[in-house]
C-alpha atoms as one frame of an Amber mdcrd trajectory, in Angstrom:
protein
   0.000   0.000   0.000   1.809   2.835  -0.962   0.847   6.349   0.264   3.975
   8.822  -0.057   6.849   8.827  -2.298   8.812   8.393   1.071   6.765   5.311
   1.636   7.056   4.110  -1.767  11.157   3.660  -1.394  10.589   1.993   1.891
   8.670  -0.825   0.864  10.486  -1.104  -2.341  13.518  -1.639   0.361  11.854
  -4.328   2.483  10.488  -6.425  -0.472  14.114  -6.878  -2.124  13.909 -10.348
  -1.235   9.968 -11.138  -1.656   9.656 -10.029  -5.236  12.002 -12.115  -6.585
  10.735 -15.327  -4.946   8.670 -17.872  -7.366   6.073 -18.357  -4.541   5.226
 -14.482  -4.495   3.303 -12.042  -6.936   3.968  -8.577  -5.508   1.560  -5.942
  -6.714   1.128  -2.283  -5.710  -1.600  -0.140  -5.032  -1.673   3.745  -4.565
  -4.054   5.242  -1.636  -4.461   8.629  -3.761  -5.930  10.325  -0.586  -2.392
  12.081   0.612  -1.772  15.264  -0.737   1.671  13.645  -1.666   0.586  10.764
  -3.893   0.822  13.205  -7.062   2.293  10.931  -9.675   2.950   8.207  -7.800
   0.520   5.060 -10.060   2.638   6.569 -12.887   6.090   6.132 -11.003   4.915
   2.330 -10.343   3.515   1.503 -13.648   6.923   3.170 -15.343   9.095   0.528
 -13.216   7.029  -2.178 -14.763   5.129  -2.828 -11.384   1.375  -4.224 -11.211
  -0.633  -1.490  -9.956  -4.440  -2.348  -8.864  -6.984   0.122  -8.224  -7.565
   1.502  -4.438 -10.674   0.376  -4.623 -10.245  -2.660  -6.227  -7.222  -3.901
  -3.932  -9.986  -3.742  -0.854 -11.885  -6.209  -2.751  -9.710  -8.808  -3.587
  -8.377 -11.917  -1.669  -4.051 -11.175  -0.489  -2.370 -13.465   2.136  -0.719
 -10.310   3.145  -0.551  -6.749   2.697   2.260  -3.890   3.702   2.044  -0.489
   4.615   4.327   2.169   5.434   1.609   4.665   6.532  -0.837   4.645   9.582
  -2.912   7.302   7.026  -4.244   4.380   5.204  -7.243   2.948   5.917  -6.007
  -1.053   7.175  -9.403  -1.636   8.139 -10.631  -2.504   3.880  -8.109  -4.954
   3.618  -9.007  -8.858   5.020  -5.280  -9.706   4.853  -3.117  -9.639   7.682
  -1.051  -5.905   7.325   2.448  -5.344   8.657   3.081  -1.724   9.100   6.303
  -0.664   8.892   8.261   2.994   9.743   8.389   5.003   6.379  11.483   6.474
   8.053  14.471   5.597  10.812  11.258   4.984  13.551   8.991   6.855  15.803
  10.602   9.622  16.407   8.591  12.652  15.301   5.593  14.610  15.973   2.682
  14.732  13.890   1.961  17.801  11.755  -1.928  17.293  11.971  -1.864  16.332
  15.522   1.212  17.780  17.562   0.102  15.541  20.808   0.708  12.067  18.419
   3.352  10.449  17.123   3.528  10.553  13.773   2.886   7.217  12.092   1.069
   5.470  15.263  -2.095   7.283  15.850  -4.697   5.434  17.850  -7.505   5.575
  15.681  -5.776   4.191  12.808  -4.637   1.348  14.363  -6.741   0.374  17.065
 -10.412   0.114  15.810 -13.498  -2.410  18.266 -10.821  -3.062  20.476  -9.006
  -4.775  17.788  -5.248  -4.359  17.079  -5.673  -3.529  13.236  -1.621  -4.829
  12.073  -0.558  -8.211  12.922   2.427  -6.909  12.953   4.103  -3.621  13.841
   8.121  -3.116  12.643  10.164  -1.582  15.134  13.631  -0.777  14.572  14.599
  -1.256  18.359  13.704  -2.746  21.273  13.262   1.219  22.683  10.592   2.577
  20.157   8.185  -0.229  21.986   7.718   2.467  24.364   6.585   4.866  21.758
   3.924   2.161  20.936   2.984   1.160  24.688   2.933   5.168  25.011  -0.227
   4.936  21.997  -1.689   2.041  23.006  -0.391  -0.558  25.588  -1.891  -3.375
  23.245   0.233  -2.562  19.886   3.835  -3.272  21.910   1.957  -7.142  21.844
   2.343  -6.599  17.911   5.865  -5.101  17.919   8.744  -6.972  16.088  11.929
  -5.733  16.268  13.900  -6.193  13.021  16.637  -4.333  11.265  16.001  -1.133
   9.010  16.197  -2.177   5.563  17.389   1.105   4.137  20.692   1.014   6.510
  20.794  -2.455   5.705  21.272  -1.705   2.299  23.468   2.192   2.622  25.568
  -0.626   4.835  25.805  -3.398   1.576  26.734   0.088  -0.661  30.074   1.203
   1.554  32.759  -1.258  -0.730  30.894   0.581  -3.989  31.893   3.976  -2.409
  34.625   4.934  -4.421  32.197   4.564  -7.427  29.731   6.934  -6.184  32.240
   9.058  -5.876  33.099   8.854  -9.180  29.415   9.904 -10.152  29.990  12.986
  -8.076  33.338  14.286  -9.406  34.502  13.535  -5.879  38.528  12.983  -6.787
  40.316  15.430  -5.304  37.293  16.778  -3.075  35.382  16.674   0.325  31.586
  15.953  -0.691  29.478  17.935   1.512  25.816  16.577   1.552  22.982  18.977
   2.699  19.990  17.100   3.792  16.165  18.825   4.523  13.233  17.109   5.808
   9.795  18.785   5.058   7.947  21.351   7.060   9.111  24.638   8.652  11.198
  23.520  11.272  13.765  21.606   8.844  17.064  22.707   7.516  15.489  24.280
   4.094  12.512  26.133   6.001  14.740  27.548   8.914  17.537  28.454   6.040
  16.413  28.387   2.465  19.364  30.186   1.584  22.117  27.740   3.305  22.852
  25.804   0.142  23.717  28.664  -1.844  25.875  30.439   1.605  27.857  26.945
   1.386  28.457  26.315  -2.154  29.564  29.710  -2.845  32.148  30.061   0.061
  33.831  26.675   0.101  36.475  26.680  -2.760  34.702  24.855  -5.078  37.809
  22.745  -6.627  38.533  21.225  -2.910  34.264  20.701  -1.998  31.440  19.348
  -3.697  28.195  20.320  -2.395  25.172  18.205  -2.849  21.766  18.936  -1.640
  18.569  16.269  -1.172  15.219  16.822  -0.169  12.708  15.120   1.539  10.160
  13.993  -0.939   7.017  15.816   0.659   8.886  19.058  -0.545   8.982  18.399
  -4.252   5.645  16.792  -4.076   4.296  20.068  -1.996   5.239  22.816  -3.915
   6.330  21.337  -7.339   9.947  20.645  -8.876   9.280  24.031 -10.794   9.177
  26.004  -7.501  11.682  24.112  -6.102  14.675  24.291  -8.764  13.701  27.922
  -8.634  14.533  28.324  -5.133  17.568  26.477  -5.238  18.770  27.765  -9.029
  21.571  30.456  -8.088  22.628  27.189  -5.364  22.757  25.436  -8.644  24.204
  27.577 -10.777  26.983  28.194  -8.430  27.576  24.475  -8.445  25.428  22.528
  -5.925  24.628  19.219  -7.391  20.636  18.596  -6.587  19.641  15.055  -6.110
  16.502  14.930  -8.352  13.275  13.513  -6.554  13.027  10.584  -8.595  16.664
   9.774  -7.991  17.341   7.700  -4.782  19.469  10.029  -2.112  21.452   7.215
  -0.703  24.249   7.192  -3.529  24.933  11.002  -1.969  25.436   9.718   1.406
  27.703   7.144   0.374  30.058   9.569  -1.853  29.549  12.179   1.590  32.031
  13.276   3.779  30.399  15.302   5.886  26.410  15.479   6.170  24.905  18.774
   7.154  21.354  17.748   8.140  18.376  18.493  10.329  16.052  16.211  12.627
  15.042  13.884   9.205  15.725  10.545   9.275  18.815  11.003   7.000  20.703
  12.385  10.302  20.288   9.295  12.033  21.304   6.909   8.804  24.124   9.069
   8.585  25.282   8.855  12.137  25.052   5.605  11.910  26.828   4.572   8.593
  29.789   6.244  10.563  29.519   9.997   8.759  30.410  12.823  10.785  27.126
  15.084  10.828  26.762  18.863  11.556  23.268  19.661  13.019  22.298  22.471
  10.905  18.348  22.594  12.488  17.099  20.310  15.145  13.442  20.261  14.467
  12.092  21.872  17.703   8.551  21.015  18.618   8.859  17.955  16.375  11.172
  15.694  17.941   9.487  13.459  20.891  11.394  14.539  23.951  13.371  11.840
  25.125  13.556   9.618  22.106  16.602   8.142  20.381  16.503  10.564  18.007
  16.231  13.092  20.575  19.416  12.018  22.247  21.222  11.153  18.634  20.566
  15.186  18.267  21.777  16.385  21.445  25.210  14.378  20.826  25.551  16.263
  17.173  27.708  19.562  16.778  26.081  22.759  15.339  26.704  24.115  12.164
  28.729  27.057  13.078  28.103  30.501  10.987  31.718  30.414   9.701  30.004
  27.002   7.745  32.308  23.764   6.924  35.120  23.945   9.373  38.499  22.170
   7.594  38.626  19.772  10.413  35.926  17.695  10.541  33.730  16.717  13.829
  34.218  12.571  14.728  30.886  10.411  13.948  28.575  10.315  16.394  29.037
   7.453  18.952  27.799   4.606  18.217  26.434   3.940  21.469  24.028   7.220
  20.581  22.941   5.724  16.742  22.506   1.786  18.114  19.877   3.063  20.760
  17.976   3.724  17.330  18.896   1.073  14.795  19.034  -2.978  15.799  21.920
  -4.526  14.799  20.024  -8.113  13.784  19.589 -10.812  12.784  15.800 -10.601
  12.490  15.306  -8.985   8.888  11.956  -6.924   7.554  11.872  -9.957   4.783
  11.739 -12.521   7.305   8.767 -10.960   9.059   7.270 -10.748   5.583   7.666
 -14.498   5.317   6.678 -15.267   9.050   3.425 -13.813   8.670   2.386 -15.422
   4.822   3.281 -19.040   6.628   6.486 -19.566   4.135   9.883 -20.550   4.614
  11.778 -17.578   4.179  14.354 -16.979   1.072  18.145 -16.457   1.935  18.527
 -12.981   3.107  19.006 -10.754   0.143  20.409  -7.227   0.299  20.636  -5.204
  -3.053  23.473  -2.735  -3.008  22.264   1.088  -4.019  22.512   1.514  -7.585
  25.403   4.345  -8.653  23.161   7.538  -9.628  22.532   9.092 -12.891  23.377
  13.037 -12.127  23.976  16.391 -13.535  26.746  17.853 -12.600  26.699  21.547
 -12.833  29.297  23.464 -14.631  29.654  27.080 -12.730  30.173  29.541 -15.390
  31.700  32.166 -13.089  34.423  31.872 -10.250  36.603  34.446  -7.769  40.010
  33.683  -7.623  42.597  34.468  -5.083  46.603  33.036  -5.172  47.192  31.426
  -1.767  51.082  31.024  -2.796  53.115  31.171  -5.423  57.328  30.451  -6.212
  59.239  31.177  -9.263  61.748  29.195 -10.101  63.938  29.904 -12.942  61.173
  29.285 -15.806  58.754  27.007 -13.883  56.451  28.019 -11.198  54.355  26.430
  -8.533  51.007  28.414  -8.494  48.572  27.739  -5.395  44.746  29.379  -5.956
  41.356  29.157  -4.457  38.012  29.614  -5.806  34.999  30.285  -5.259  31.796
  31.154  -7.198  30.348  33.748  -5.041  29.261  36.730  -6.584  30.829  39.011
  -4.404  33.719  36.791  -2.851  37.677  37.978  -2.281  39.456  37.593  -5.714
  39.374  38.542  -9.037  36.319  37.507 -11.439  36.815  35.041 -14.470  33.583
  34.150 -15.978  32.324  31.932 -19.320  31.060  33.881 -22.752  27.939  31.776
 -22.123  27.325  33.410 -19.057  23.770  34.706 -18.672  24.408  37.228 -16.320
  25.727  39.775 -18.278  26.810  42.412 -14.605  29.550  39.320 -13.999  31.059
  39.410 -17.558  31.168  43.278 -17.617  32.637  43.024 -14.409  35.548  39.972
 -15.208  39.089  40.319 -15.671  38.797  36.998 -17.624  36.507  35.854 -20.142
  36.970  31.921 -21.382  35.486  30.120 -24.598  34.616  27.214 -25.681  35.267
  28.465 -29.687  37.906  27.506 -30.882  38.016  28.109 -34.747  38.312  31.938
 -35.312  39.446  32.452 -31.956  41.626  35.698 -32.390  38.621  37.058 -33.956
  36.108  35.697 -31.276  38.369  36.833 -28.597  38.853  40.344 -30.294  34.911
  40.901 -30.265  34.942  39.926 -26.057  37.748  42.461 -25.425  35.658  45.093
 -27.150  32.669  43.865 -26.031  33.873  43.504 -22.251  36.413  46.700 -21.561
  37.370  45.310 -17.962  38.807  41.851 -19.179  42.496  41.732 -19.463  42.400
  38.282 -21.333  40.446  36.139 -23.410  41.052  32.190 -23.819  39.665  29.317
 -25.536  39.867  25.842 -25.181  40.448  23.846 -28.303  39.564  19.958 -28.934
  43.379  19.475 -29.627  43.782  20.523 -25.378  45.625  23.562 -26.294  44.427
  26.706 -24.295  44.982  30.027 -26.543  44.894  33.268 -24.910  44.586  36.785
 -26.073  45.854  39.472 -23.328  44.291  42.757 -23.926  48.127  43.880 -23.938
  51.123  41.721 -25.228  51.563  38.933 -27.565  49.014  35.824 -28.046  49.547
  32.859 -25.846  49.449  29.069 -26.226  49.277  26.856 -23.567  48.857  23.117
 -23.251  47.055  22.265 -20.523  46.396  19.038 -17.893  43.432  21.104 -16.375
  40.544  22.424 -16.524  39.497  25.022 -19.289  38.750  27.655 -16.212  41.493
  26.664 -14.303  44.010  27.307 -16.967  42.441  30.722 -17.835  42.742  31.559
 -13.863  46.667  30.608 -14.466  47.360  32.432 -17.416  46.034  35.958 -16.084
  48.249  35.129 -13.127  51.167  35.051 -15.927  49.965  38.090 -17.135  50.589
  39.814 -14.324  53.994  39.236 -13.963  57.149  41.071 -15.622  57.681  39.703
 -18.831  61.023  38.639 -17.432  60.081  36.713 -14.779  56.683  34.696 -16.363
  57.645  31.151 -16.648  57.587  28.365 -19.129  55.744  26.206 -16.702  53.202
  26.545 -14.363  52.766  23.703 -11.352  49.064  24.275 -10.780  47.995  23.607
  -6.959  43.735  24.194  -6.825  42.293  20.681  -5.458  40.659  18.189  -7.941
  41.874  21.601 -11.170  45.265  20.652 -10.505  47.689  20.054 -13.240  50.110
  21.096 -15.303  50.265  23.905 -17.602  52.813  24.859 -20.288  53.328  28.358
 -21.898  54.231  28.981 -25.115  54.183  32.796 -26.396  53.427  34.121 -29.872
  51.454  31.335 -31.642  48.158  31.593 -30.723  47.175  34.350 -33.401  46.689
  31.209 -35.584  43.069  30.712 -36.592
């Protein structure tokens, strides 16, 4: 029974093992009464699952049937339910009723004096109290088994390096910014925190990733959303997409900078040090595990992303939430349908499909620099704040058209005609001092506004080498070197300088 996109990836978690098994046909219904089942039949039907009418599936005959949502009706369904979390427990208030517990209210559950699940999924022995706290009958229907979504974040960590990879991660700290829904989370206490982070932290040492809690792109649309976050993403913050599972971010993640969701306590407890950035306030049940996991986090401090990173969280804090095993979700799946359960079977995440962002503006600043004789070791920073410290390089196909009037630098992608190209930017933009472009052949030709035409082969990237070269520029003609030692995090590389043959067309 699937309610919420959030409860949608849950069961698809638990029923790894189930809907592969010969004995089982899996099929999936939509309750369309949640404001946040938008699009959701469409989802199932485009990942080849059987999808049955809501009011069909409370006709027919199942030998069981699995929630992940107390907002469903359990009562129109003769087969025995398990109800499951749709997130890391019972941890949180709910929004319609601020004295419950969101996903065990009474009257859901409890209807004649009848406990309505056979079976209630608990991911520790502790959140039995949440359930005694509801109703003293539904602990008699607790089983404790292990969360299938750490379960499977924990089958992912060897295939780290690979998500990585997805993320441009060589050479770079991934910082992931998670938000769950509602005002109290990190985007409605500080919509503008991805945007502060991504634009500070020099962008060729971090890479800044941002996912959202389902409810918000169902809530106010992925128009809306993008639009909030598009300077974020045009400064270079990589934005999981909604339909794209979130886990492949934690895994690539160095740091998380999260909120009271449930992706803080999966990410304290696959070992990931975690700065609190909002703690939920009124929504967090006092005393919970997730109340004390929170406590034990450090706070985002204003000066952002310090260089040294906190430790994890003990694990004493995160295994008062999560139980370590054996008992699986699967097995409870199995218990309850009268079968003999299949070997345990945990799918790794699968690597992401993502677009990376390509900033088409940075500030630049030289940390250090040494000549030596006709090579040079060249040290920068950047950013892609608007306003940062530095000087301002910024891409022809820039559509803010202040930041090229205002760069020193103005890169290309064309090639052929380039003198000419670059001749039409230097009149065009008065304040640049040099022009390159990036040929397919990996030469870099540059046009200074004054002084010969420069070639330079180049190991880096296109804006990298453009940030080196106006660094040349500056320098007697005397002293420039031959060879420039690059130092700027995953842009390093190596550049050579050759002077006078880049007037070629």
């Amino acid at each position: 029974m699937v309610r919420t996109p959030a409860a949608l990836l849950r069961l698809q978690d638990a029923l790894g093992a189930v809907v592969g098994d010969p004995r089982v046909e899996v099929v999936f219904t939509v309750d369309t009464g949640s404001v946040f089942s938008a699009g959701l039949t469409e989802r199932l039907v485009d990942s080849g699952a059987l999808v049955v009418p809501w009011a069909r599936a409370g006709r027919d005959e199942f030998d069981l049937a699995v929630a992940a949502s107390d907002n469903s009706d359990l009562r129109r369904f003769a087969a025995p339910v398990v109800l499951m979390p749709h997130g890391a427990g019972y941890h949180r208030r709910s929004t319609s009723d601020p004295a419950a517990i969101s996903g065990l209210r009474a009257s859901a559950l409890v209807a004649g004096g009848r406990v309505l699940p056979r079976a209630v999924v608990v991911a520790h022995e502790r959140q039995i109290t949440a359930l005694r706290s509801v109703d003293p009958r539904l602990a008699g229907h607790a089983v404790v088994a292990t969360d299938p979504c750490l379960d499977r974040i924990t089958a992912s960590e060897p295939h780290r390096p690979h998500h990585r990879r997805r993320f441009d991660a060589e050479g770079r700290r991934v910082v992931l910014l998670c938000s769950t829904w509602g005002r109290h989370s990190l985007l409605g206490t500080n919509p503008g925190l991805a945007e502060e982070l991504v634009t500070t932290l020099p962008v060729d040492e971090y890479r800044v990733a941002m996912t959202l809690h389902p409810n918000i792109w169902q809530r106010h649309g992925p128009l809306q959303v993008r639009a909030w976050l598009r300077p974020a993403v045009e400064a270079g913050l990589v934005l999981i997409p909604p339909a794209q599972d979130w886990r492949p971010g934690l895994l690539a993640a160095d740091v998380v900078v999260s909120d009271h969701g449930s992706v803080t306590a999966y990410a304290a407890a696959a070992g990931r040090p975690v700065l609190l950035a909002a703690d939920g306030g009124p929504e967090v049940v006092p005393h919970s595990p997730l109340a004390d996991l929170l406590s034990a986090l450090p706070r985002l401090s204003p000066d952002g992303v310090p260089t040294d990173l906190p430790a994890p969280a003990p694990r004493s804090v995160t295994e008062a939430i999560f139980h370590p095993g054996p008992t699986t979700v699967d097995q409870v799946l199995y218990e309850v349908m009268g079968l003999a359960g299949a070997p345990p079977a945990v799918t790794p995440v699968p690597r992401p499909r993502l677009e990376l962002p390509d900033p088409s503006h940075y500030r630049t600043t030289v940390t250090h620099a040494h000549l030596d004789g006709g090579r040079a070791r060249l040290a920068i920073a950047r950013t892609t704040g608007r306003w940062s410290p530095g000087w301002l390089s910024a891409a022809d196909t820039s559509t803010d058209i202040a930041l090229l009037e205002a760069a020193a630098v103005v890169w290309t992608t064309i090639a052929a005609g380039g003198s000419t190209h670059a001749r039409d930017l230097l009149t065009r933009y008065p304040a640049a001092r040099l022009v390159t472009a990036a040929g397919a052949d990996g030469t870099t030709r540059a046009w200074p506004r004054v002084g010969p035409a420069i070639a330079a082969t180049s190991t880096t990237t296109a804006s990298a080498t453009a940030a080196a070269l106006h660094w040349w520029t500056t320098l007697p003609p005397a002293q420039r070197p031959h060879r420039i030692d690059l130092v700027a995090g995953a842009a390093s590389g190596v550049i050579d300088v050759h002077i006078g043959d880049s007037g070629r067309e």
